[in-house]
PDB file of C-alpha atoms and ligand atoms in Angstrom:
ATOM      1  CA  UNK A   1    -154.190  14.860  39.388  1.00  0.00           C
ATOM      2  CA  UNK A   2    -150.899  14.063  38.152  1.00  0.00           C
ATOM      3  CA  UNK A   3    -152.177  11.968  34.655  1.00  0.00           C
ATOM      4  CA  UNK A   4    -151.243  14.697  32.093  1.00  0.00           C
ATOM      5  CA  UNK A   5    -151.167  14.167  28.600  1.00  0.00           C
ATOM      6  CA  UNK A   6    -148.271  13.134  26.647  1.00  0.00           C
ATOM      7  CA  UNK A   7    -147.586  16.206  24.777  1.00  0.00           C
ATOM      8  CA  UNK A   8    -147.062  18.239  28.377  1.00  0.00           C
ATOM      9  CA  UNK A   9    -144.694  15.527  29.460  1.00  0.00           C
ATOM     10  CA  UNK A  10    -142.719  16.169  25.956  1.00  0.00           C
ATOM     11  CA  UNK A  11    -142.823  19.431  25.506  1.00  0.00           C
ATOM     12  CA  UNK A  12    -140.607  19.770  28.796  1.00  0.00           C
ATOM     13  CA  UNK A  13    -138.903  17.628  28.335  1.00  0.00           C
ATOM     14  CA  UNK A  14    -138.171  18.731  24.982  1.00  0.00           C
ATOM     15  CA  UNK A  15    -137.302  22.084  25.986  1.00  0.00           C
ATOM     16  CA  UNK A  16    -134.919  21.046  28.930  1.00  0.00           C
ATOM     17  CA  UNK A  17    -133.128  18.493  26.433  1.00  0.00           C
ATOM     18  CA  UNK A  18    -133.726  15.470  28.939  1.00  0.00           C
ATOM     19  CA  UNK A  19    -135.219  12.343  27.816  1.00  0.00           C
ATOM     20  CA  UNK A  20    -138.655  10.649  29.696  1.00  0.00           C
ATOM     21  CA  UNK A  21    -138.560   6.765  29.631  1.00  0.00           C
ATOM     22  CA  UNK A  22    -141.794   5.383  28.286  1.00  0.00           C
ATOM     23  CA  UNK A  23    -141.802   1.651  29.743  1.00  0.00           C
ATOM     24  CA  UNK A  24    -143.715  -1.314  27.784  1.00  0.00           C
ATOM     25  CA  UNK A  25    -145.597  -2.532  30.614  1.00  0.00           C
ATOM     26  CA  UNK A  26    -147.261  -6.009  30.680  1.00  0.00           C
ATOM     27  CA  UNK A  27    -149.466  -6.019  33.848  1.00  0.00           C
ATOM     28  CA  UNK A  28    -150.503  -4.558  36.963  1.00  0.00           C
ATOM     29  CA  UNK A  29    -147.053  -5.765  38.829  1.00  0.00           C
ATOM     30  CA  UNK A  30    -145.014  -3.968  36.252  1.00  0.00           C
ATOM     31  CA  UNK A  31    -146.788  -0.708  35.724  1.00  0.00           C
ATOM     32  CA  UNK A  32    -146.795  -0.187  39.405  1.00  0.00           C
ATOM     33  CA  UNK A  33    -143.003  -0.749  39.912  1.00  0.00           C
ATOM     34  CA  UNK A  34    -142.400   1.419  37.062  1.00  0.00           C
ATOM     35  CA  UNK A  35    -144.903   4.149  38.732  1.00  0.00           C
ATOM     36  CA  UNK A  36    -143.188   3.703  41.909  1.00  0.00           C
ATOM     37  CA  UNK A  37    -139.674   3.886  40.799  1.00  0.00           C
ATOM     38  CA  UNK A  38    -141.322   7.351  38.924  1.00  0.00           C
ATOM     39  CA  UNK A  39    -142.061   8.379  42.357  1.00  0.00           C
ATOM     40  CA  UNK A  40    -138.615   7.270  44.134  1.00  0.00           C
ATOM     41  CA  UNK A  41    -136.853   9.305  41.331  1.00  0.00           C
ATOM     42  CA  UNK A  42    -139.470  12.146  41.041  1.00  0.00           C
ATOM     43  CA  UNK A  43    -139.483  11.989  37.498  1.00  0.00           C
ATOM     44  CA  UNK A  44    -142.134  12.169  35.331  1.00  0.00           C
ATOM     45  CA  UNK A  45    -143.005   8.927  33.181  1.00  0.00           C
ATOM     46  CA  UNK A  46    -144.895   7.464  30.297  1.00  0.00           C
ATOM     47  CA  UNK A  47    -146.524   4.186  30.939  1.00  0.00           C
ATOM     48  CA  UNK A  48    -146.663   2.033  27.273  1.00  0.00           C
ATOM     49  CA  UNK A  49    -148.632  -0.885  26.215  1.00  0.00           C
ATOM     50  CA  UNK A  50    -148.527  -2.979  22.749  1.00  0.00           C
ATOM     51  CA  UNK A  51    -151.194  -3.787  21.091  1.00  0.00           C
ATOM     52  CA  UNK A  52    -150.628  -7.492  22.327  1.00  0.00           C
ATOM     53  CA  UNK A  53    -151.200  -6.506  26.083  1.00  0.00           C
ATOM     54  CA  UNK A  54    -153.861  -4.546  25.688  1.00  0.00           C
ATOM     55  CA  UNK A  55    -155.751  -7.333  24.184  1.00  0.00           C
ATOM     56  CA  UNK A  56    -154.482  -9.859  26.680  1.00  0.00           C
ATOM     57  CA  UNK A  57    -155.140  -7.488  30.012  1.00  0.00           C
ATOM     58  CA  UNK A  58    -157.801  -5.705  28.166  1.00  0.00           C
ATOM     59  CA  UNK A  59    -157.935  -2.049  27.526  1.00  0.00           C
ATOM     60  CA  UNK A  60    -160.713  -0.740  29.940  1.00  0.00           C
ATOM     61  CA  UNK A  61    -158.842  -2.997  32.775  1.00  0.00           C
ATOM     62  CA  UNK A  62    -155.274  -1.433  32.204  1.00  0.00           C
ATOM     63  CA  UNK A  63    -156.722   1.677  32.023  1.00  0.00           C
ATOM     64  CA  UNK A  64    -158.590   1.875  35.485  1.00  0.00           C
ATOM     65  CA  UNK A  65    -155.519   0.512  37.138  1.00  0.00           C
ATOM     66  CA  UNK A  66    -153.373   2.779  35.814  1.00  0.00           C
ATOM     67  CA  UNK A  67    -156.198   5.919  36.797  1.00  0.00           C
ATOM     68  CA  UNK A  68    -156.282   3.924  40.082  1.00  0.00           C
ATOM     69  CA  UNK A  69    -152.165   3.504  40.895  1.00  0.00           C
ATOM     70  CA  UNK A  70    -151.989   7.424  39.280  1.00  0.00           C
ATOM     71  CA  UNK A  71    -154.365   9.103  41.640  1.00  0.00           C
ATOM     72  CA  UNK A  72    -151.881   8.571  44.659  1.00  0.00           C
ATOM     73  CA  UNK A  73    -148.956   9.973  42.564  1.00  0.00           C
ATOM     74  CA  UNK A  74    -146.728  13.121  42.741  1.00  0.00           C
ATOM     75  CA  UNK A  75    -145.283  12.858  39.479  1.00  0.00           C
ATOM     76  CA  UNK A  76    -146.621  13.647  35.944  1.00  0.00           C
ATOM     77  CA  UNK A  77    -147.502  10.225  34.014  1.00  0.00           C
ATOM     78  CA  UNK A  78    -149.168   9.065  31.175  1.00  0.00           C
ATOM     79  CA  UNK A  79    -150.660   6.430  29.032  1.00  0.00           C
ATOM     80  CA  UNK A  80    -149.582   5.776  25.987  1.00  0.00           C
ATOM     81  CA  UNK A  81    -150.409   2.832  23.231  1.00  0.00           C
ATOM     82  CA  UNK A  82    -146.830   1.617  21.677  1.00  0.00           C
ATOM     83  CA  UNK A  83    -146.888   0.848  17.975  1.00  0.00           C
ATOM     84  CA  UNK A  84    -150.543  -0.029  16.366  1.00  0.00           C
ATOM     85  CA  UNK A  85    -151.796  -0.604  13.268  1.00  0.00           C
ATOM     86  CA  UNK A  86    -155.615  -1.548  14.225  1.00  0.00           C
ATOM     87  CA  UNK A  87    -157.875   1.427  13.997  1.00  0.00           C
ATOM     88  CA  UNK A  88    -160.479  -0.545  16.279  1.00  0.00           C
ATOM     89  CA  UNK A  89    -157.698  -0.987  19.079  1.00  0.00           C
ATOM     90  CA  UNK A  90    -157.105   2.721  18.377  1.00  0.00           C
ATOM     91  CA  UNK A  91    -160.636   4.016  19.141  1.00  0.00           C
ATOM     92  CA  UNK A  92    -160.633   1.527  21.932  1.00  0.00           C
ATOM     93  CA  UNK A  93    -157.620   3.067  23.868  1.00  0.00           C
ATOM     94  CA  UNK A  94    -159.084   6.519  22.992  1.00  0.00           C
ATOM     95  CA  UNK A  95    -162.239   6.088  24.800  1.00  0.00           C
ATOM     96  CA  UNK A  96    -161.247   4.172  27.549  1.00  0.00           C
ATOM     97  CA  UNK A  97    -158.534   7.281  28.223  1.00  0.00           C
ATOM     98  CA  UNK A  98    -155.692   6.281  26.854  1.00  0.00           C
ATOM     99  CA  UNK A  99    -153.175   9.624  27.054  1.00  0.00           C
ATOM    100  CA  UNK A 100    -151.644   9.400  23.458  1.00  0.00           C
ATOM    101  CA  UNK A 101    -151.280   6.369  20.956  1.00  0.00           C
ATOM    102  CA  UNK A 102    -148.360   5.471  18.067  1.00  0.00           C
ATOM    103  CA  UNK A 103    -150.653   4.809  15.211  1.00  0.00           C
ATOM    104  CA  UNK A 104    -147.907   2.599  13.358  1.00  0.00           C
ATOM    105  CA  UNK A 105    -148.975   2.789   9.160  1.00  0.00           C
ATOM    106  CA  UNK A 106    -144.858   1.623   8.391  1.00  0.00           C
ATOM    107  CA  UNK A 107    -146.463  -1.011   6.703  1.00  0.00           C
ATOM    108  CA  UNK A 108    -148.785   1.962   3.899  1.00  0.00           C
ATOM    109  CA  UNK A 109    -147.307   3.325   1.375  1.00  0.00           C
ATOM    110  CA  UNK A 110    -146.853   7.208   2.711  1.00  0.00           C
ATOM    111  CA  UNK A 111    -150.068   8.702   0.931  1.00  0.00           C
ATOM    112  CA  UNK A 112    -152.211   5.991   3.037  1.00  0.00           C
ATOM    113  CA  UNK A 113    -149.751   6.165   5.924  1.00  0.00           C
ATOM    114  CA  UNK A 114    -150.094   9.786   5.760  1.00  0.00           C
ATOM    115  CA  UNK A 115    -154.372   9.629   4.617  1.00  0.00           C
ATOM    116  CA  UNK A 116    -154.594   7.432   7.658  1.00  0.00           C
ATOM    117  CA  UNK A 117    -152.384   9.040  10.407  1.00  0.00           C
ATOM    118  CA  UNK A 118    -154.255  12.230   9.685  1.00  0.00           C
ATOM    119  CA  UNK A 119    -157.424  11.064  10.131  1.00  0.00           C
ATOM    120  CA  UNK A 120    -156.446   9.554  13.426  1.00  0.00           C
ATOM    121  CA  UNK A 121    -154.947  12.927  14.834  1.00  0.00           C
ATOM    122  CA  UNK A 122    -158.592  14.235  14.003  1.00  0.00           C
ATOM    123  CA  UNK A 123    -160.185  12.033  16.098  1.00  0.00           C
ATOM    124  CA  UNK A 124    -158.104  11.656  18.990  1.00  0.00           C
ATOM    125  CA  UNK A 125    -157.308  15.044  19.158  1.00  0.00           C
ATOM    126  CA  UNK A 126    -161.126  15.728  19.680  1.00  0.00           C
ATOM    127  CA  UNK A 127    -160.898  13.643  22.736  1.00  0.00           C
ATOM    128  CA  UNK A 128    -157.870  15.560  23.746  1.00  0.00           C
ATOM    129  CA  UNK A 129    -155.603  12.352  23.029  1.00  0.00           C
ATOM    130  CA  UNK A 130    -152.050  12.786  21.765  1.00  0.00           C
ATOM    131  CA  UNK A 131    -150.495  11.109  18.735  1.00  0.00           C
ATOM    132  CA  UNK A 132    -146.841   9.484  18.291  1.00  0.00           C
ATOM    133  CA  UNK A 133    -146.333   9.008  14.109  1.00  0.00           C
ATOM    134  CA  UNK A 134    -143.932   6.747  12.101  1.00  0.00           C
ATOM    135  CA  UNK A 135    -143.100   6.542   8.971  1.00  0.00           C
ATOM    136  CA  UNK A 136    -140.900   4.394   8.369  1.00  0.00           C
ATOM    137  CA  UNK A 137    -140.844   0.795  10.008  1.00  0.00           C
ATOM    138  CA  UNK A 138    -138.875   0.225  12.960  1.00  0.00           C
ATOM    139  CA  UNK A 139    -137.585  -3.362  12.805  1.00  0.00           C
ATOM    140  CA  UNK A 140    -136.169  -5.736  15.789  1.00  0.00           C
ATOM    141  CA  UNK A 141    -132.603  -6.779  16.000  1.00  0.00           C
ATOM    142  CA  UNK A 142    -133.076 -10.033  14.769  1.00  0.00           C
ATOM    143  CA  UNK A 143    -133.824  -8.688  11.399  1.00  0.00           C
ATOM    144  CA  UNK A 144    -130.615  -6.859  11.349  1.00  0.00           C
ATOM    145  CA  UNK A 145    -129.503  -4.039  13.886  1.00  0.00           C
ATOM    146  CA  UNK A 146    -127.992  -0.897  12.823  1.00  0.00           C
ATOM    147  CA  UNK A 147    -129.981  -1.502   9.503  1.00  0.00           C
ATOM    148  CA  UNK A 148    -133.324  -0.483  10.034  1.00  0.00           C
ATOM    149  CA  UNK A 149    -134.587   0.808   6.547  1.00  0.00           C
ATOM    150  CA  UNK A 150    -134.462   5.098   5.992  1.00  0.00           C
ATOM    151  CA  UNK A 151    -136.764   4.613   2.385  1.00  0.00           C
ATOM    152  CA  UNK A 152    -137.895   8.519   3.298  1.00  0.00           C
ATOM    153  CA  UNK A 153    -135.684  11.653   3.052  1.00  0.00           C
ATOM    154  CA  UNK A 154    -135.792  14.370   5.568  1.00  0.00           C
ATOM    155  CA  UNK A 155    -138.224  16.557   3.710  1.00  0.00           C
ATOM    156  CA  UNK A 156    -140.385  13.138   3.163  1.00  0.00           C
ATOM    157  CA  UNK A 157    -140.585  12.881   7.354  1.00  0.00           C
ATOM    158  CA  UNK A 158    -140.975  16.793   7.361  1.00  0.00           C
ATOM    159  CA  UNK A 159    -143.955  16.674   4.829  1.00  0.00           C
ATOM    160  CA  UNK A 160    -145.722  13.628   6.727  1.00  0.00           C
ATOM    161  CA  UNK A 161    -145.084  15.698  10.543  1.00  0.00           C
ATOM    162  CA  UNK A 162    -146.206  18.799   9.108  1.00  0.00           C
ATOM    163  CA  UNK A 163    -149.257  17.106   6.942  1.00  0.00           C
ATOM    164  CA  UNK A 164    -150.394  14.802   9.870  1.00  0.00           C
ATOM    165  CA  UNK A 165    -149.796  17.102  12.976  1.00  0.00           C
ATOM    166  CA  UNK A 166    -148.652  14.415  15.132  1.00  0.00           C
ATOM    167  CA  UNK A 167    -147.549  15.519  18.371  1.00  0.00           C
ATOM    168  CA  UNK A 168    -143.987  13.455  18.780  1.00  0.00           C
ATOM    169  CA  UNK A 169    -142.252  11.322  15.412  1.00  0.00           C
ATOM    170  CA  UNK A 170    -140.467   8.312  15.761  1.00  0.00           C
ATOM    171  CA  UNK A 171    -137.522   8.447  13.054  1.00  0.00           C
ATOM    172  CA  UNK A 172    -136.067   5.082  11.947  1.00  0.00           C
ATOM    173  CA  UNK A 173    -132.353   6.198  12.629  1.00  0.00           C
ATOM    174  CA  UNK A 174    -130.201   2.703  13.027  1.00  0.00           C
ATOM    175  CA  UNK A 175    -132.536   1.890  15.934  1.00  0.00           C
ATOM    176  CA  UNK A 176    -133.834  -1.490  16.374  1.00  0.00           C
ATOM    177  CA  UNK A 177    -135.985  -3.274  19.048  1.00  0.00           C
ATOM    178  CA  UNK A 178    -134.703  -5.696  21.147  1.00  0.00           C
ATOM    179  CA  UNK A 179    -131.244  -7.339  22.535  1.00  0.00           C
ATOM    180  CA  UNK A 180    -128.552  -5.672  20.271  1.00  0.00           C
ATOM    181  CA  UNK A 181    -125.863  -7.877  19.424  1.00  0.00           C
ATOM    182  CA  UNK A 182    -123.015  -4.712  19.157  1.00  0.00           C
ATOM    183  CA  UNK A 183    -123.390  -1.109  19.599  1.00  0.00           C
ATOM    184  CA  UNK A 184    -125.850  -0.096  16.819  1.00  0.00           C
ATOM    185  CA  UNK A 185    -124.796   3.294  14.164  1.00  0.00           C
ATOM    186  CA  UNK A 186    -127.429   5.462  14.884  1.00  0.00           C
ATOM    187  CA  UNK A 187    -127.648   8.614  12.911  1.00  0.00           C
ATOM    188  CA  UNK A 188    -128.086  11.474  15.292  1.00  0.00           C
ATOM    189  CA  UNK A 189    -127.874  13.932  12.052  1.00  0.00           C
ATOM    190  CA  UNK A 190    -131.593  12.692  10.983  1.00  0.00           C
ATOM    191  CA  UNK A 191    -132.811  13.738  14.365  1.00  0.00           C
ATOM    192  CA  UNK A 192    -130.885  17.048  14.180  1.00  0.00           C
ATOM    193  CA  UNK A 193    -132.248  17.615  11.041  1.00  0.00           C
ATOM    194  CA  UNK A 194    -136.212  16.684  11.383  1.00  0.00           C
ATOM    195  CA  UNK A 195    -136.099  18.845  14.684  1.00  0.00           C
ATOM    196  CA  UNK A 196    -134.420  22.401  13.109  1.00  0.00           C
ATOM    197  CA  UNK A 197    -137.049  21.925  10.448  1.00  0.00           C
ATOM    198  CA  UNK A 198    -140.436  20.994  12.779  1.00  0.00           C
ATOM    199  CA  UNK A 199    -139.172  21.327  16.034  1.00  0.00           C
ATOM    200  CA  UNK A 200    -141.478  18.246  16.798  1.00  0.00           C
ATOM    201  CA  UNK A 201    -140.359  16.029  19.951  1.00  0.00           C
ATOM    202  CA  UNK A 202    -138.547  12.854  18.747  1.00  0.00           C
ATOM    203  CA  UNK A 203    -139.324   9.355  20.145  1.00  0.00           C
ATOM    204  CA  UNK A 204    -136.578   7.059  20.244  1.00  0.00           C
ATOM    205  CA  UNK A 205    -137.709   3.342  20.003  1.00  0.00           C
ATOM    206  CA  UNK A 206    -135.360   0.350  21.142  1.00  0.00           C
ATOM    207  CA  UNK A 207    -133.790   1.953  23.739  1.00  0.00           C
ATOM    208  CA  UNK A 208    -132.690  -1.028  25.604  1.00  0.00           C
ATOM    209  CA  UNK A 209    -128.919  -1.450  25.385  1.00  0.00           C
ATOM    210  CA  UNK A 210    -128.251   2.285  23.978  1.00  0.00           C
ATOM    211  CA  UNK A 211    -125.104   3.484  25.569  1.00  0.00           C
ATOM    212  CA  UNK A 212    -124.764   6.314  28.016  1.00  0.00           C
ATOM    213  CA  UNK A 213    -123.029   8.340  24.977  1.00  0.00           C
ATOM    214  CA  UNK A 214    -125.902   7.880  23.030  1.00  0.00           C
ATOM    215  CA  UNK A 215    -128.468   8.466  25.242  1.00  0.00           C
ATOM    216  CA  UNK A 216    -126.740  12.031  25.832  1.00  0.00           C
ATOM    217  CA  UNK A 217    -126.367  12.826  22.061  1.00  0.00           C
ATOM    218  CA  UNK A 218    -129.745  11.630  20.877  1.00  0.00           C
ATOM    219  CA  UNK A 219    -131.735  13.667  24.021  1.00  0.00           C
ATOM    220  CA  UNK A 220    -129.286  16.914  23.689  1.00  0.00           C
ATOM    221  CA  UNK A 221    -130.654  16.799  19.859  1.00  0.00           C
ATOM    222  CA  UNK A 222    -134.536  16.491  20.646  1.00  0.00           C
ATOM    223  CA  UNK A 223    -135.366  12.950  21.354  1.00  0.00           C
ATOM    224  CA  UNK A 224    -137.516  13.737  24.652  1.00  0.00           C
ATOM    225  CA  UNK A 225    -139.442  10.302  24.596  1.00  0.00           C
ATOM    226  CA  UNK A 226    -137.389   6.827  24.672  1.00  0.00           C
ATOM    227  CA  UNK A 227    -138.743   3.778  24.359  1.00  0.00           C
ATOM    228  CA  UNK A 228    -137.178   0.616  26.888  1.00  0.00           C
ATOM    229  CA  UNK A 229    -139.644  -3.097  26.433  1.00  0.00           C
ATOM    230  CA  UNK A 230    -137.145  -5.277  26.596  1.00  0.00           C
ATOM    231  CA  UNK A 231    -135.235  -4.339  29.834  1.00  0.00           C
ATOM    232  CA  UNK A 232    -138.431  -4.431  31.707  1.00  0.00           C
ATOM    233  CA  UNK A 233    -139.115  -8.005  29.736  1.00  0.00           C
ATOM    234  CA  UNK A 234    -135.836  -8.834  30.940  1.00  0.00           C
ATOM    235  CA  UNK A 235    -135.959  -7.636  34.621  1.00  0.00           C
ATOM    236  CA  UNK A 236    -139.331  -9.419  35.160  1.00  0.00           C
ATOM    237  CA  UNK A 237    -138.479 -12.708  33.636  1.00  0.00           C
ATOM    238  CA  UNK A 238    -134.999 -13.396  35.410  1.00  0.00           C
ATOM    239  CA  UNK A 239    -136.220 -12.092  38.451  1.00  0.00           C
ATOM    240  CA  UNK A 240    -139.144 -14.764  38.509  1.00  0.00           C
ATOM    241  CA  UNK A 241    -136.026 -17.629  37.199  1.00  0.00           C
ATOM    242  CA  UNK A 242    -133.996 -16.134  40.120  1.00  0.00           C
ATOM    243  CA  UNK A 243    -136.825 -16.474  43.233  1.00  0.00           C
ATOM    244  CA  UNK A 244    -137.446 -20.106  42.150  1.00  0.00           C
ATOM    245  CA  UNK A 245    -133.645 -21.057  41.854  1.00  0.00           C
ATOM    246  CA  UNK A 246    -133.612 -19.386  45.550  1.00  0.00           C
ATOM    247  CA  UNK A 247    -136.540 -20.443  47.458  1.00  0.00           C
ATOM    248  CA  UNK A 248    -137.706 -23.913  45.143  1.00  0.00           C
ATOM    249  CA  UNK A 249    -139.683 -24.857  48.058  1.00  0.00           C
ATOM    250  CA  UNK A 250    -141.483 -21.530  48.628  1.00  0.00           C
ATOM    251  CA  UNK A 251    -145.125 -21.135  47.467  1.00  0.00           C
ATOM    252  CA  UNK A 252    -145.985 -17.482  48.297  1.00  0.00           C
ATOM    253  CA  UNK A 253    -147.278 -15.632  45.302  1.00  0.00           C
ATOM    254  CA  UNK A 254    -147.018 -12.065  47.475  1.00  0.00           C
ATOM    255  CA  UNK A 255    -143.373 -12.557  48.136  1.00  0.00           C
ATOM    256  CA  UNK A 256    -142.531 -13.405  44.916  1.00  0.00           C
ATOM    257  CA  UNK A 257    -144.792 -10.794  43.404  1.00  0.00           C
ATOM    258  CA  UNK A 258    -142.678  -8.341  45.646  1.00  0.00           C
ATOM    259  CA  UNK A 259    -139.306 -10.075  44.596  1.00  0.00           C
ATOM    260  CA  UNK A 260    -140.318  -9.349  41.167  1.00  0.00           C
ATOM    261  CA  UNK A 261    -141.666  -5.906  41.405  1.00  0.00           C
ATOM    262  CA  UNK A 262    -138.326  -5.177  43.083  1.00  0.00           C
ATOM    263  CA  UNK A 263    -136.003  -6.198  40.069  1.00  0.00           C
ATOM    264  CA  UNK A 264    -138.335  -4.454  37.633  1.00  0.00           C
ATOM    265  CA  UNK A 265    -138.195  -0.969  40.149  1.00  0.00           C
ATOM    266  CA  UNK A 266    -134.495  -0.762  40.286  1.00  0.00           C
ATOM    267  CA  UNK A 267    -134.458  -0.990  36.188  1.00  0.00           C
ATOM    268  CA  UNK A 268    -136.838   1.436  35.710  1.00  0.00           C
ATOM    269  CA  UNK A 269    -134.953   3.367  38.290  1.00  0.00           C
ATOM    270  CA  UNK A 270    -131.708   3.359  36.635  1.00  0.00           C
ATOM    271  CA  UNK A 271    -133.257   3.739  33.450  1.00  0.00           C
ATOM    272  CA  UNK A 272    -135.026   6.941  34.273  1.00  0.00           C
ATOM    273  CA  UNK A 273    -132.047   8.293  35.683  1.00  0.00           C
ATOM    274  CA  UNK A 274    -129.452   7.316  32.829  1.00  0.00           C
ATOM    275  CA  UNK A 275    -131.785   9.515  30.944  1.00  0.00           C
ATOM    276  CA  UNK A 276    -131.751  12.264  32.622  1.00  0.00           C
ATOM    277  CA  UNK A 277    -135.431  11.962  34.432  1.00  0.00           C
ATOM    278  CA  UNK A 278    -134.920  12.266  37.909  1.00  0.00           C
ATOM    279  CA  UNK A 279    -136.163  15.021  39.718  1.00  0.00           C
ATOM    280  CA  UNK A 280    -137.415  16.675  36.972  1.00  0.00           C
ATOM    281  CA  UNK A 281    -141.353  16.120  38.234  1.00  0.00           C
ATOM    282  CA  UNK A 282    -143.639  19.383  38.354  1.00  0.00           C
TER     283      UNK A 282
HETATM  284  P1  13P B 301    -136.586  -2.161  23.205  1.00  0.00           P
HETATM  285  O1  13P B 301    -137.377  -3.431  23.318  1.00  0.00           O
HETATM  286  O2  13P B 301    -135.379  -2.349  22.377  1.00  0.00           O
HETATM  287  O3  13P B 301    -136.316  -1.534  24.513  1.00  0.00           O
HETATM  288  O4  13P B 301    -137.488  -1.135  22.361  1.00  0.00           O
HETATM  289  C1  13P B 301    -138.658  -0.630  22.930  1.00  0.00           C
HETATM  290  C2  13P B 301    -139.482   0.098  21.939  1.00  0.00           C
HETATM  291  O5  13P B 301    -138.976   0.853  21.132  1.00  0.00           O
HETATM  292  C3  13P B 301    -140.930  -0.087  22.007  1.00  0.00           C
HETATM  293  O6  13P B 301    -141.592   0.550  20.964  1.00  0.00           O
END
């Protein structure tokens, strides 16, 4: 069975300093060119969904087709729920075998944040369900890139990792999701330093449009998980603009279905290589 949890995926990940891409699906189409480029590169992968697709798709239908596209896999994957503040969408995931979830309290003060992460560890860790933890809010680019807000000190994120026992953090570091407009600062240092003190994997959110550079630095220094949304959203969208502009007279769902799954494959693809992924599958 090659659906393993989350923390398996990162602790090798981890300790072999290469990064798994964790792709914000949006449907079927997408989650199986993403599986299938997994397969092309034999890497392993981590298959995300918001909060906004799970209640568009619904949760107990993404999570049969993902069970169903994983069974005839030879790579390690997993299911993960990106960024979520909704307890109920929480327990949702968890029972209908979700891998791992991001329980996002950015919003809490840190005693709540902290209060409420905890008590979500507890119960997804009894259904042998990973957690991802933040701290501090991740914004997107259009709110200012490079400037995400670090209110917490080092000891602050060591404190909430070591209170909460999350599995994997997700530092606010410079990072922003989104298109970036110029290549954001991103302060490796705070990764350096969260992972000599709790030796925790790191998630790294807004991926998309990270150099090579700092792809390498951020993974060598413990970020084993990173985050890419709006590539995919990218790939799929422009691929759908680009079969119309070509064939405007063609009215084949399939074709275009495979048009599109193409595009999304080959970013996934290069993705999951840029990071270091391929052939790393067990
Ligand atoms: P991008 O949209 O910038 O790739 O960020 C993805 C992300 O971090 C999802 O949580």
């Amino acid at each position: 069975m090659p659906i393993v949890a989350l923390r398996e995926i990162l602790t090798d990940a981890f300790e072999h300093r290469y990064g798994v891409a964790a792709f914000n699906i949006v449907n079927n189409l997408t989650m199986r060119a993403v599986l299938d480029a997994a397969a092309c590169a034999k890497a392993p992968v981590i298959i995300q969904t918001s909060v906004k697709t799970v209640r568009w798709e619904g949760a107990a239908i993404l999570a049969n087709a993902f069970r169903e596209m994983a069974a005839g896999l030879a790579v390690p994957v997993s299911l993960h729920l990106d960024h979520c503040p909704d307890r109920k969408v929480i327990s949702e995931c968890i029972a209908c075998g979700w891998n791992s979830v991001l329980f996002d309290g950015s919003a809490l003060n840190v005693q709540e944040n902290t209060a409420q992460t905890g008590a979500v560890v507890a119960e997804a860790h009894a259904a042998g369900v990973d957690v991802e933890g933040e701290l501090e809010a991740i914004g997107r680019v259009e709110e200012g890139p490079g400037e995400a807000d670090q209110p917490y000190s080092v000891e602050d994120a060591v404190s909430f990792i070591q209170s909460t026992k999350v599995d994997c953090f997700a530092p606010a570091i410079g990072n922003a999701h989104g298109l970036y407009h110029s290549e954001p600062s991103l302060d490796g240092d705070r990764v350096t330093a969260i992972v000599e003190k709790v030796g925790v994997p790191i998630a790294l959110h807004g991926g998309t449009g990270m150099s090579q550079a700092q792809f390498d630095d951020l993974i060598s220094r413990g970020c084993a998980k990173v985050n890419i949304s709006t590539a995919l959203k990218i790939a799929y969208i422009d691929a759908h603009k680009d079969y119309i502009g070509r064939f405007p007279h063609v009215y084949d769902p399939p074709e275009l279905a495979r048009f599109v799954h193409g595009a999304v494959q080959d970013m996934a693809l290069d993705h999951i290589r840029r990071l270091g992924g391929e052939g790393r599958a067990w």
